[in-house]
Coordinates of C-alpha atoms and ligand atoms in Angstrom, one line a residue:
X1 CA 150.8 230.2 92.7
X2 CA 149.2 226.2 92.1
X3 CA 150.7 223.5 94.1
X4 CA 152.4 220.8 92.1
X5 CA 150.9 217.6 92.8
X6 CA 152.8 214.3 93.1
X7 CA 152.6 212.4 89.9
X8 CA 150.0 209.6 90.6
X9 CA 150.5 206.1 89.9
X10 CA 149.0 204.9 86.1
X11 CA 147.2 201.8 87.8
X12 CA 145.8 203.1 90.4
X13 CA 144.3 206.2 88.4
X14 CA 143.3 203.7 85.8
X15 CA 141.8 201.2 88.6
X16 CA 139.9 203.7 90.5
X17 CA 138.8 205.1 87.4
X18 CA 137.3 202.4 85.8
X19 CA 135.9 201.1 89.0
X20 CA 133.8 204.7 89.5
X21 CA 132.9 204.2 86.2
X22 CA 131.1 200.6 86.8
X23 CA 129.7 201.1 90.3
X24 CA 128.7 204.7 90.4
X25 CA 124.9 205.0 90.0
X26 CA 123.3 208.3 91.6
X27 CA 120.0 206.4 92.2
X28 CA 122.2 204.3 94.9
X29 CA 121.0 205.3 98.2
X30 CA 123.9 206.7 100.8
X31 CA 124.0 203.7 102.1
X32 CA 123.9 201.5 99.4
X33 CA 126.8 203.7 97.6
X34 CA 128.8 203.1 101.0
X35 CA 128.0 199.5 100.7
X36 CA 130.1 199.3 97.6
X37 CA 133.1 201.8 98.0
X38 CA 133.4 200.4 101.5
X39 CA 133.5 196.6 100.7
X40 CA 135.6 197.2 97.3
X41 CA 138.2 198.5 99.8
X42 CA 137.9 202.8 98.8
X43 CA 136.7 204.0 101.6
X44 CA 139.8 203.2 103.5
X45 CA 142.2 202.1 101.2
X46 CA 145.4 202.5 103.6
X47 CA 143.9 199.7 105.9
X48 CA 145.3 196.0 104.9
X49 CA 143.4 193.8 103.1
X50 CA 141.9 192.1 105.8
X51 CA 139.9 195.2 107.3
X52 CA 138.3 196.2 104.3
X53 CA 141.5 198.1 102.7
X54 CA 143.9 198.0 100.1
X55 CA 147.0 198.5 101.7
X56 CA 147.5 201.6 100.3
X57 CA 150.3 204.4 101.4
X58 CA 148.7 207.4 102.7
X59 CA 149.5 209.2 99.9
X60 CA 148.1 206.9 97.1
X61 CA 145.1 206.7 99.5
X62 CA 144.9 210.8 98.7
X63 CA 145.2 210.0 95.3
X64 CA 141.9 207.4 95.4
X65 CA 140.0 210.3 97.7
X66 CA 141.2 213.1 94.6
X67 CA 139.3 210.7 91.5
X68 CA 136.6 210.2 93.6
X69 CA 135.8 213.7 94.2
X70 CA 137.5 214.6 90.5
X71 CA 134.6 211.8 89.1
X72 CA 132.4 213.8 91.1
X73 CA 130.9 210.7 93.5
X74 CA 130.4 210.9 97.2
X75 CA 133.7 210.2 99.0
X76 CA 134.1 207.9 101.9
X77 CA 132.0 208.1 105.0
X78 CA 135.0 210.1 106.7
X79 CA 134.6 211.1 110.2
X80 CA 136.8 209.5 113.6
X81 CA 135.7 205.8 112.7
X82 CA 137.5 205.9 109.6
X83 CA 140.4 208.0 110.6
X84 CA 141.1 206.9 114.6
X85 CA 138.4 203.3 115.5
X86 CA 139.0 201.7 112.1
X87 CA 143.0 201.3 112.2
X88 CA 143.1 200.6 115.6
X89 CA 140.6 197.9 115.4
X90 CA 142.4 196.8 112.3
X91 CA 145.8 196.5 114.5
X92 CA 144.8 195.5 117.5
X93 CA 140.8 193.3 117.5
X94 CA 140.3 190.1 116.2
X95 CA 139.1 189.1 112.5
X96 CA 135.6 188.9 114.8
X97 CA 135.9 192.4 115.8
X98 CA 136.7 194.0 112.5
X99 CA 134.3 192.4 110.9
X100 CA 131.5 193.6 113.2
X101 CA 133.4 197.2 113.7
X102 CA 135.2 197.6 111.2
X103 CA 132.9 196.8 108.1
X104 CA 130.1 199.3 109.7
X105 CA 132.6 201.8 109.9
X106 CA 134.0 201.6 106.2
X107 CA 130.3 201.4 105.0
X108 CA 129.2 204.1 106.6
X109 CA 126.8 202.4 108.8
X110 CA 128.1 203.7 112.6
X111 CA 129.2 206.4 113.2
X112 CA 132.1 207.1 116.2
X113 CA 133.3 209.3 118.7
X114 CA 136.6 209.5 121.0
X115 CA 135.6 209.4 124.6
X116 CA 139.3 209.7 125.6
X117 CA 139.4 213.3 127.4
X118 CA 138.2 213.7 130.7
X119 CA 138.4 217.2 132.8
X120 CA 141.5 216.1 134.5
X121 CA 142.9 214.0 132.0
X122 CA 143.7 216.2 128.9
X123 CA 147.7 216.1 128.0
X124 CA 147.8 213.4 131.2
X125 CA 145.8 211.1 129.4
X126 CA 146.9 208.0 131.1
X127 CA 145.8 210.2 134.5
X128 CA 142.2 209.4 133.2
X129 CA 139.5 208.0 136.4
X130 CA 136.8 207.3 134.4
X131 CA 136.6 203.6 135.5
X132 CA 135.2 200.1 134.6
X133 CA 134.0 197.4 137.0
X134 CA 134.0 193.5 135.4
X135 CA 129.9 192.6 135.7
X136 CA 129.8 188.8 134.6
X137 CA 130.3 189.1 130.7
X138 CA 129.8 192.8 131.1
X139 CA 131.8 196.0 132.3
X140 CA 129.7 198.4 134.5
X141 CA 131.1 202.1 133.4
X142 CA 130.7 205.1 135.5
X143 CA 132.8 208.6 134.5
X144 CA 133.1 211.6 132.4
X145 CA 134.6 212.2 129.5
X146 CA 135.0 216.0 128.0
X147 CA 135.5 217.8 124.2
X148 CA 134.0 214.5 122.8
X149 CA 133.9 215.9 119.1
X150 CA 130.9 214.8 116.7
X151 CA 129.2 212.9 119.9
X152 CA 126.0 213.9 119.2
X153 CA 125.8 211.5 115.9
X154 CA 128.1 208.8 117.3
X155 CA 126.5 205.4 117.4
X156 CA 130.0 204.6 119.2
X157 CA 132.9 205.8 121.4
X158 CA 136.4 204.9 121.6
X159 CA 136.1 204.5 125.3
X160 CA 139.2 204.4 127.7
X161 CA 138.5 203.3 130.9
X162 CA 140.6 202.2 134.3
X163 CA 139.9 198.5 134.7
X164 CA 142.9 198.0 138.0
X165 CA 143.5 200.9 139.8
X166 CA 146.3 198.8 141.2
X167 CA 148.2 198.9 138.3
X168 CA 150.7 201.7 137.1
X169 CA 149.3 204.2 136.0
X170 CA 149.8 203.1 131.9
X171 CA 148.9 199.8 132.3
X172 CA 145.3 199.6 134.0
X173 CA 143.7 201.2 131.3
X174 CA 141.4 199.3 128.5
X175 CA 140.2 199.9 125.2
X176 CA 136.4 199.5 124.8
X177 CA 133.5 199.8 122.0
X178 CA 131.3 201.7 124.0
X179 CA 127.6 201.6 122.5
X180 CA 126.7 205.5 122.4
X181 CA 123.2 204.3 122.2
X182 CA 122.0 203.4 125.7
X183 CA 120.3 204.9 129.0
X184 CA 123.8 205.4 130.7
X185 CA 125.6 207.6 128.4
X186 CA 124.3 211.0 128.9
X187 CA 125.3 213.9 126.3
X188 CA 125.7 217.8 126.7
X189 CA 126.9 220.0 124.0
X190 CA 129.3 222.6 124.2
X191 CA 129.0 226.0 122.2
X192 CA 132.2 227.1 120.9
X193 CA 133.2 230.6 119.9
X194 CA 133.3 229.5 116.4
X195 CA 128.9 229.3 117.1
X196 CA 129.2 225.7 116.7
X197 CA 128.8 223.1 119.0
X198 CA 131.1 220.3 117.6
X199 CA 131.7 218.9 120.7
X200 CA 129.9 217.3 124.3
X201 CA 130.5 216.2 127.5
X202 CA 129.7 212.5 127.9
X203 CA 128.4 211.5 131.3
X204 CA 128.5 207.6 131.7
X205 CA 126.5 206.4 134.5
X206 CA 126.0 202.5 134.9
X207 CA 126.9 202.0 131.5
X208 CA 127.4 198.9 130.3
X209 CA 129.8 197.1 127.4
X210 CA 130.2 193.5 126.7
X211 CA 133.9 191.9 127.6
X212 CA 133.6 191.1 123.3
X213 CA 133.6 194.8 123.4
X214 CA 137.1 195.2 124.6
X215 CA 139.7 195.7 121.5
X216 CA 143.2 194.4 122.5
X217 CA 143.5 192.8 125.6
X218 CA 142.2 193.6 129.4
X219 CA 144.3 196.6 130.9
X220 CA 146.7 196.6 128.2
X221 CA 144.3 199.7 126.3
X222 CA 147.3 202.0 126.1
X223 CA 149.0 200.6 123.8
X224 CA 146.1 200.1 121.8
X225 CA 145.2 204.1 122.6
X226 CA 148.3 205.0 121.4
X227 CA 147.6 203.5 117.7
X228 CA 144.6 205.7 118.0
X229 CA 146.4 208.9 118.7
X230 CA 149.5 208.0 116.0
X231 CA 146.3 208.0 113.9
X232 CA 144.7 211.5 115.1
X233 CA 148.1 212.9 114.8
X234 CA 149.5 211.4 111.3
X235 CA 145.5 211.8 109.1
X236 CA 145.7 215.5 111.0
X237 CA 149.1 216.8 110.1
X238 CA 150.3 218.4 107.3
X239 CA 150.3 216.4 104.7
X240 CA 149.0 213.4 106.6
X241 CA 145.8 213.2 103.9
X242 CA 143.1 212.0 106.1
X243 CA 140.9 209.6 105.8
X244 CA 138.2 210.7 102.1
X245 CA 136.1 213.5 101.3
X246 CA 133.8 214.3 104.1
X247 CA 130.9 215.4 102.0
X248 CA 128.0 213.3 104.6
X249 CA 127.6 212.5 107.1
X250 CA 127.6 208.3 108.3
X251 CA 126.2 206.6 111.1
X252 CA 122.4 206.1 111.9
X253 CA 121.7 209.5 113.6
X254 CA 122.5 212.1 110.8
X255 CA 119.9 210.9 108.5
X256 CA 122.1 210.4 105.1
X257 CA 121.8 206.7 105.2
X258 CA 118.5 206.8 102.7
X259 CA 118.9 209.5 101.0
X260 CA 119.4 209.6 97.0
X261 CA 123.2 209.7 96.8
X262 CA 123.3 211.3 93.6
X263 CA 121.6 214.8 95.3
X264 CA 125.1 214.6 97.4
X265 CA 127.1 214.5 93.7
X266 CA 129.8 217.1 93.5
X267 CA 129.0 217.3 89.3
X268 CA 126.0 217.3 87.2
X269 CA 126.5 214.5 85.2
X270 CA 127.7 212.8 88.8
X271 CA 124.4 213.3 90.3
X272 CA 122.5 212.0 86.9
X273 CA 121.2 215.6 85.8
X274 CA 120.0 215.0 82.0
X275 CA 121.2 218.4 80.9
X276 CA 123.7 220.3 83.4
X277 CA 122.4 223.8 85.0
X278 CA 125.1 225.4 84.9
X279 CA 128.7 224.7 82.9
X280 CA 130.9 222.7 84.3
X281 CA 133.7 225.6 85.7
X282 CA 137.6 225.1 85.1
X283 CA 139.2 223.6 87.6
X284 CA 141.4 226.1 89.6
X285 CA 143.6 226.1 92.9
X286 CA 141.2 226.4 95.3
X287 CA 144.0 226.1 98.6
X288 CA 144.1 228.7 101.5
X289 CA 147.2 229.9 100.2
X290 CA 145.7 230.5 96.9
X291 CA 142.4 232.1 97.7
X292 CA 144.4 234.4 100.2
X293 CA 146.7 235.4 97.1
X294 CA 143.7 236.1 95.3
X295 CA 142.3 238.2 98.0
X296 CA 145.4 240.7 98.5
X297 CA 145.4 241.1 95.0
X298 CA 141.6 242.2 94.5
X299 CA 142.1 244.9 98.1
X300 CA 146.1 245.6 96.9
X301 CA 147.0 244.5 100.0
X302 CA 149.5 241.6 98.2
X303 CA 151.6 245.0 97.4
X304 CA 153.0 245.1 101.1
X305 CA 156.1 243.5 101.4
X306 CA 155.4 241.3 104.9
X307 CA 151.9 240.6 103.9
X308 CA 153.6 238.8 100.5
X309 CA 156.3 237.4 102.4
X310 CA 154.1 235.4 104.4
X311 CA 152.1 234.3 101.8
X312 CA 155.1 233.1 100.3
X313 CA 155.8 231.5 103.8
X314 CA 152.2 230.1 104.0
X315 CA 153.1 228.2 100.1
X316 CA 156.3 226.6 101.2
X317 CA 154.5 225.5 104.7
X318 CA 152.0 223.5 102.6
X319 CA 154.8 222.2 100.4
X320 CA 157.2 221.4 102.7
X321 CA 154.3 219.3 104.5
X322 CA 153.7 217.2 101.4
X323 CA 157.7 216.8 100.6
X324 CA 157.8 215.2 104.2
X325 CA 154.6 213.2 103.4
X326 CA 156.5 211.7 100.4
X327 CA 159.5 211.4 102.0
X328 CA 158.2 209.3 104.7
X329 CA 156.6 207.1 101.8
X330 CA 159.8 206.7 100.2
X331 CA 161.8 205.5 103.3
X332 CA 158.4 202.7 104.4
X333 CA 158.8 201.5 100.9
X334 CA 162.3 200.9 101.2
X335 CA 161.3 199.0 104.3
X336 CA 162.4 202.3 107.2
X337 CA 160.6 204.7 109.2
X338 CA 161.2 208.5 110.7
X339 CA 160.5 208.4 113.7
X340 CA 158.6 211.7 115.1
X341 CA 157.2 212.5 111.7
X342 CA 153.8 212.1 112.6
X343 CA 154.6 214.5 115.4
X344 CA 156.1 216.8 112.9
X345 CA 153.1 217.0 110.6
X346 CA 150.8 217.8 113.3
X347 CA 153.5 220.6 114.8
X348 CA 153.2 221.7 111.1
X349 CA 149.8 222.3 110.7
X350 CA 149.6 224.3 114.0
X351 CA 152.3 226.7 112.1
X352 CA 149.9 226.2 108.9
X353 CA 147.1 227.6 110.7
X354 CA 148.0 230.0 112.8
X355 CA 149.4 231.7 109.6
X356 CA 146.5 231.4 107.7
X357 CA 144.5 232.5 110.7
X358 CA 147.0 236.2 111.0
X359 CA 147.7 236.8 107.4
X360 CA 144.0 235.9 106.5
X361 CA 142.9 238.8 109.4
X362 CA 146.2 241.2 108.2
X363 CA 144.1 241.1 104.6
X364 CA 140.9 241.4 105.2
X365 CA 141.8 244.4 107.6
X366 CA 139.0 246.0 109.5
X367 CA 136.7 243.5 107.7
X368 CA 138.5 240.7 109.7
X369 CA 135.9 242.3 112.6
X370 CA 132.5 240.7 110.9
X371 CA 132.1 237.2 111.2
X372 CA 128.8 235.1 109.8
X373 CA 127.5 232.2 111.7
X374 CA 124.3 231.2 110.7
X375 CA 124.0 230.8 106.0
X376 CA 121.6 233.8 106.5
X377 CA 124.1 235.9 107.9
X378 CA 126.5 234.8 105.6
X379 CA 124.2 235.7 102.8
X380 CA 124.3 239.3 104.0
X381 CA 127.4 239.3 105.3
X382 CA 128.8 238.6 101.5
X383 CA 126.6 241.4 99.9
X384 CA 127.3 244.0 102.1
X385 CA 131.2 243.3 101.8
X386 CA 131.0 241.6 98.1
X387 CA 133.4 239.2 99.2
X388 CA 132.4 235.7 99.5
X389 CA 135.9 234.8 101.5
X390 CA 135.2 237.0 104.4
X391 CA 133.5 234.3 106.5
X392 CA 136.3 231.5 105.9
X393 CA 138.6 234.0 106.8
X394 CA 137.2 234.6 110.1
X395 CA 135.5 231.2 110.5
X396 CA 139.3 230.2 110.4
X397 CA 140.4 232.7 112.7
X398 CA 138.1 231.2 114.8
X399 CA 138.9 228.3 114.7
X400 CA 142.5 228.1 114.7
X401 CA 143.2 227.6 118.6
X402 CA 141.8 224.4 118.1
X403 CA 144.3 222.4 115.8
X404 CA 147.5 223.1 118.4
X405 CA 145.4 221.5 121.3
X406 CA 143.6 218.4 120.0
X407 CA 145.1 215.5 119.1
X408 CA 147.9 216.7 121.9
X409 CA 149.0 220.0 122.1
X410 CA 152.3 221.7 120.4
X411 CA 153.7 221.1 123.6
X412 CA 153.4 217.3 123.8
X413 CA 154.1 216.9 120.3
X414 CA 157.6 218.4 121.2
X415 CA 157.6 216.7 124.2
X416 CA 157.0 212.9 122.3
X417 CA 159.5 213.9 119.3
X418 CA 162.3 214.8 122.2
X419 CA 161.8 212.1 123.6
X420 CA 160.9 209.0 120.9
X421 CA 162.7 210.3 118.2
X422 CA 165.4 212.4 119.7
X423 CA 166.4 209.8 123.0
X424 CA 165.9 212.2 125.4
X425 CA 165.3 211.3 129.1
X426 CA 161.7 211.2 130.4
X427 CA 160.8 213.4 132.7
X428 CA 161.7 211.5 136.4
X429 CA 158.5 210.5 138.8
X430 CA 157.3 207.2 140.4
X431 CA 154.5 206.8 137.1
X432 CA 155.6 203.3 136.1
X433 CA 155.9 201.7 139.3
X434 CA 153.2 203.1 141.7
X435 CA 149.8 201.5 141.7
X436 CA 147.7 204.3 139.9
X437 CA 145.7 204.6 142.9
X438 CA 148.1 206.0 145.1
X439 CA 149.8 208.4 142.7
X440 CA 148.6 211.9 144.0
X441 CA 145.9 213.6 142.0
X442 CA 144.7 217.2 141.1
X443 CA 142.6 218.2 143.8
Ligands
FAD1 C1 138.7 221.1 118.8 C2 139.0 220.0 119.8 C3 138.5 218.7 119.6 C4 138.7 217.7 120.6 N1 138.1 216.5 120.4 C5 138.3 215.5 121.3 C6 137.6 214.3 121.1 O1 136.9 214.1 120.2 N2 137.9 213.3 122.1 C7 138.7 213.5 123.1 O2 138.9 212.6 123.9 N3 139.4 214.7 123.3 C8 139.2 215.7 122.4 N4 139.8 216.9 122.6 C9 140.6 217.1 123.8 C10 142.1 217.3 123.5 O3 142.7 216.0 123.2 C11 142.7 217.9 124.8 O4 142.2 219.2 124.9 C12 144.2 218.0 124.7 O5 144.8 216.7 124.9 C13 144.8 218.9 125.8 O6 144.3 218.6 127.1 P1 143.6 219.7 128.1 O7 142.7 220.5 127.3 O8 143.2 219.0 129.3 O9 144.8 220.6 128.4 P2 146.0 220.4 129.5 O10 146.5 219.0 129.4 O11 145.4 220.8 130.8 O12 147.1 221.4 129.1 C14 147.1 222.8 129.4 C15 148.4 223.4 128.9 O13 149.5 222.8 129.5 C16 150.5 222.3 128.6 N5 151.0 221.0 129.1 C17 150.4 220.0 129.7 N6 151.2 219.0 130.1 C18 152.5 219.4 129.6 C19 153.7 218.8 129.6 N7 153.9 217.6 130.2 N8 154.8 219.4 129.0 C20 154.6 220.7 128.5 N9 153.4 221.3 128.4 C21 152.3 220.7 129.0 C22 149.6 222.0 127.4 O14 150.4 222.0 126.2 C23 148.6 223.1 127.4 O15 149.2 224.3 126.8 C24 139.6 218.0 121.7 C25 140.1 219.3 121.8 C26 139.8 220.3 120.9 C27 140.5 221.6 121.2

């Protein structure tokens, strides 16, 4: 079973091609490399001209992020600057602003991390405390913020702060560029069941931004969080196509920035290899969906009836989330919109993997019980079963309790489609008129 794949557009193909072709040289540091895809407008094509895009649909920007990775260069320096700071800088900061944000971003020069969470702000967000006292030109920050993913290599947050406890509850929040690299932002990792530990708490403590810091205007940050989150939840859904090939990592802290970008190359003749190792292999459908197929059929599981039914149901899943991704293109080209359907595609990829995670664990049977979490374990773990898909399979068993809560859970997907897209009433309480700080709070 191969997904069919939208026909791409001629020009674009053509453009991107020929541009790979000129300015792809794997002697380029990471940094340099960035330098060019970012400025020519590749690394984020979907953002307008303006902020260092193209103006590209979503889906044509999938296209670009495919013949990059099909040419076999490094893709763009994807992580939550790219996919969540860079639009909503684009939207809502001045030319000033994207310029300084904005251009490190798409270059892969900063990396970013969401300090939006806090332990009693989660589905609440606009219940957040962490809060932000005006200091002369300066804000004087003092909270917590909790599951801040990738903080550890963030150079900057998307930090959401209370600047007016007197307001209502949505509107004295702000929107700062909180510089990750200072004595008052303190990080502690958190080890996840998956063995990783993707993401930290952030304790700010005196920490201090500059008023130019503040993208959109002083206690009007929801709005401008919300951009942010129709971002997380439209690059995360199905279909939503995210924001390039996440092959290295940006921002000052990893330690890609001067390395040869041509030892990141995804071909031999990519990374400027005189004679290739090994032959080039044919290109084959390397989806979930696909490599579980290929799984029940080498352990005969795929001859039990439920086992191929949901495989068939784990196929349409992924189709039916890149029909709705083309459908939404069509009606923005006509000059509409759907409303929910970012809300959709993330609703969809909780379905997505969840089924992966059962039908994955229903094939690999008792198998599904060993898990790899270090390479070296890995390493054994695929000679002692001889199958080198073991550890995805469990790795995404692991994992999949996470896709349904960030980014707002299942719940408050359905919550925002019933009531943005469907008209239904909000749930009644005195949020929009009470001054935040007398709203009661969890204990
Ligand atoms: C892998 C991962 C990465 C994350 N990365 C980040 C990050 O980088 N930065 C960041 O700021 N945050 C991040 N988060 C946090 C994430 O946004 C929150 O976990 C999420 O918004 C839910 O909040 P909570 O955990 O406080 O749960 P709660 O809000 O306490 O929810 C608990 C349960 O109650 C339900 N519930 C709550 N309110 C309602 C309601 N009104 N109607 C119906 N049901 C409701 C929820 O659906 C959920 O089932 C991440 C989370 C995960 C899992």
């Amino acid at each position: 079973m191969t997904t069919t794949e939208a026909p791409p557009s001629t020009d674009l193909v053509e453009e991107i091609r020929t541009w790979l072709e000129e300015s792809w040289d794997p002697d380029l540091t990471v940094a340099e490399w960035w330098e060019r895809l970012g400025v020519a407008g590749w690394s984020a094509p979907t953002l307008p001209e303006n902020a260092y895009g193209r103006g590209l649909s979503r889906s044509d920007s999938v296209i670009v992020s495919r013949e990059i990775g099909a040419f076999g260069a490094v893709g763009a320096p994807a992580g939550l600057g790219l996919l969540l700071a860079a639009p909503t800088i684009a939207t809502h900061g001045t030319q000033e602003q994207i310029d300084t944000y904005v251009r490190d971003i798409v270059t892969g020069q900063q990396a970013w991390c969401q300090l939006f969470s806090e332990p009693g702000a989660g589905s609440d967000l606009a219940g957040l405390t962490c809060k932000a006292i005006e200091d002369g030109d300066e804000w004087i920050i003092n909270g917590q913020k909790v599951w801040t993913s990738l903080g550890n290599t963030a150079d900057l947050g998307m930090l959401l702060a209370r600047t007016d406890p007197d307001d209502p509850k949505h509107t004295g929040i702000t929107w700062f560029a909180c510089d990750m690299h200072q004595p008052g932002v303190e990080l502690r990792p958190l080890r996840e069941m998956t063995g990783h530990a993707m993401f930290n708490e952030v304790f700010l403590d005196d920490a201090r931004v500059p008023s130019s810091a503040i993208i959109g205007e002083k206690n009007k940050g929801w709005t401008v969080a919300n951009t942010t989150l129709a971002n997380e939840r439209a690059g995360l859904g199905a279909g939503g196509g995210g924001g390039g090939l996440a092959m290295v990592t940006p921002g000052t802290i990893a330690g890609s920035l001067d390395k040869r970008v041509g030892d990141f190359a995804r071909t031999p003749k990519a990374a400027g290899e005189a004679k290739p190792k090994k032959k080039d292999k044919k290109k084959s459908d390397q989806s979930t969906a696909a490599i579980l197929i290929g799984y029940a059929k080498g352990n005969g599981t795929s001859t039990d009836p439920t086992i191929r039914q949901d495989l068939v149901r784990l196929h349409i899943l992924g189709e039916l989330g890149r029909f709705n991704g083309e459908r939404l293109k069509a009606t923005r080209a006509a000059g509409g919109d759907i409303p929910g359907m970012a809300n959709i595609s993330k609703l969809s990829m909780s379905n997505i993997v969840r089924l992966q995670r059962d039908l994955g664990l229903r094939i690999a049977g008792p198998q599904g019980m060993l898990h790899a979490y270090t390479p070296e374990q890995k390493a054994s773990l695929d000679k002692a079963t001889g199958n080198p898909f073991l550890a995805m399979i469990t790795g995404t068993a692991l994992y999949a309790q996470a896709p349904p809560i960030y980014g707002g859970t299942d719940q408050i997907q359905r919550n925002i489609i019933g009531e943005r897209a469907l008209g239904l009433p909000k749930e009644p309480g005195p949020d929009s008129s009470t001054p935040f700080s007398q709203l009661p709070k969890n204990a």
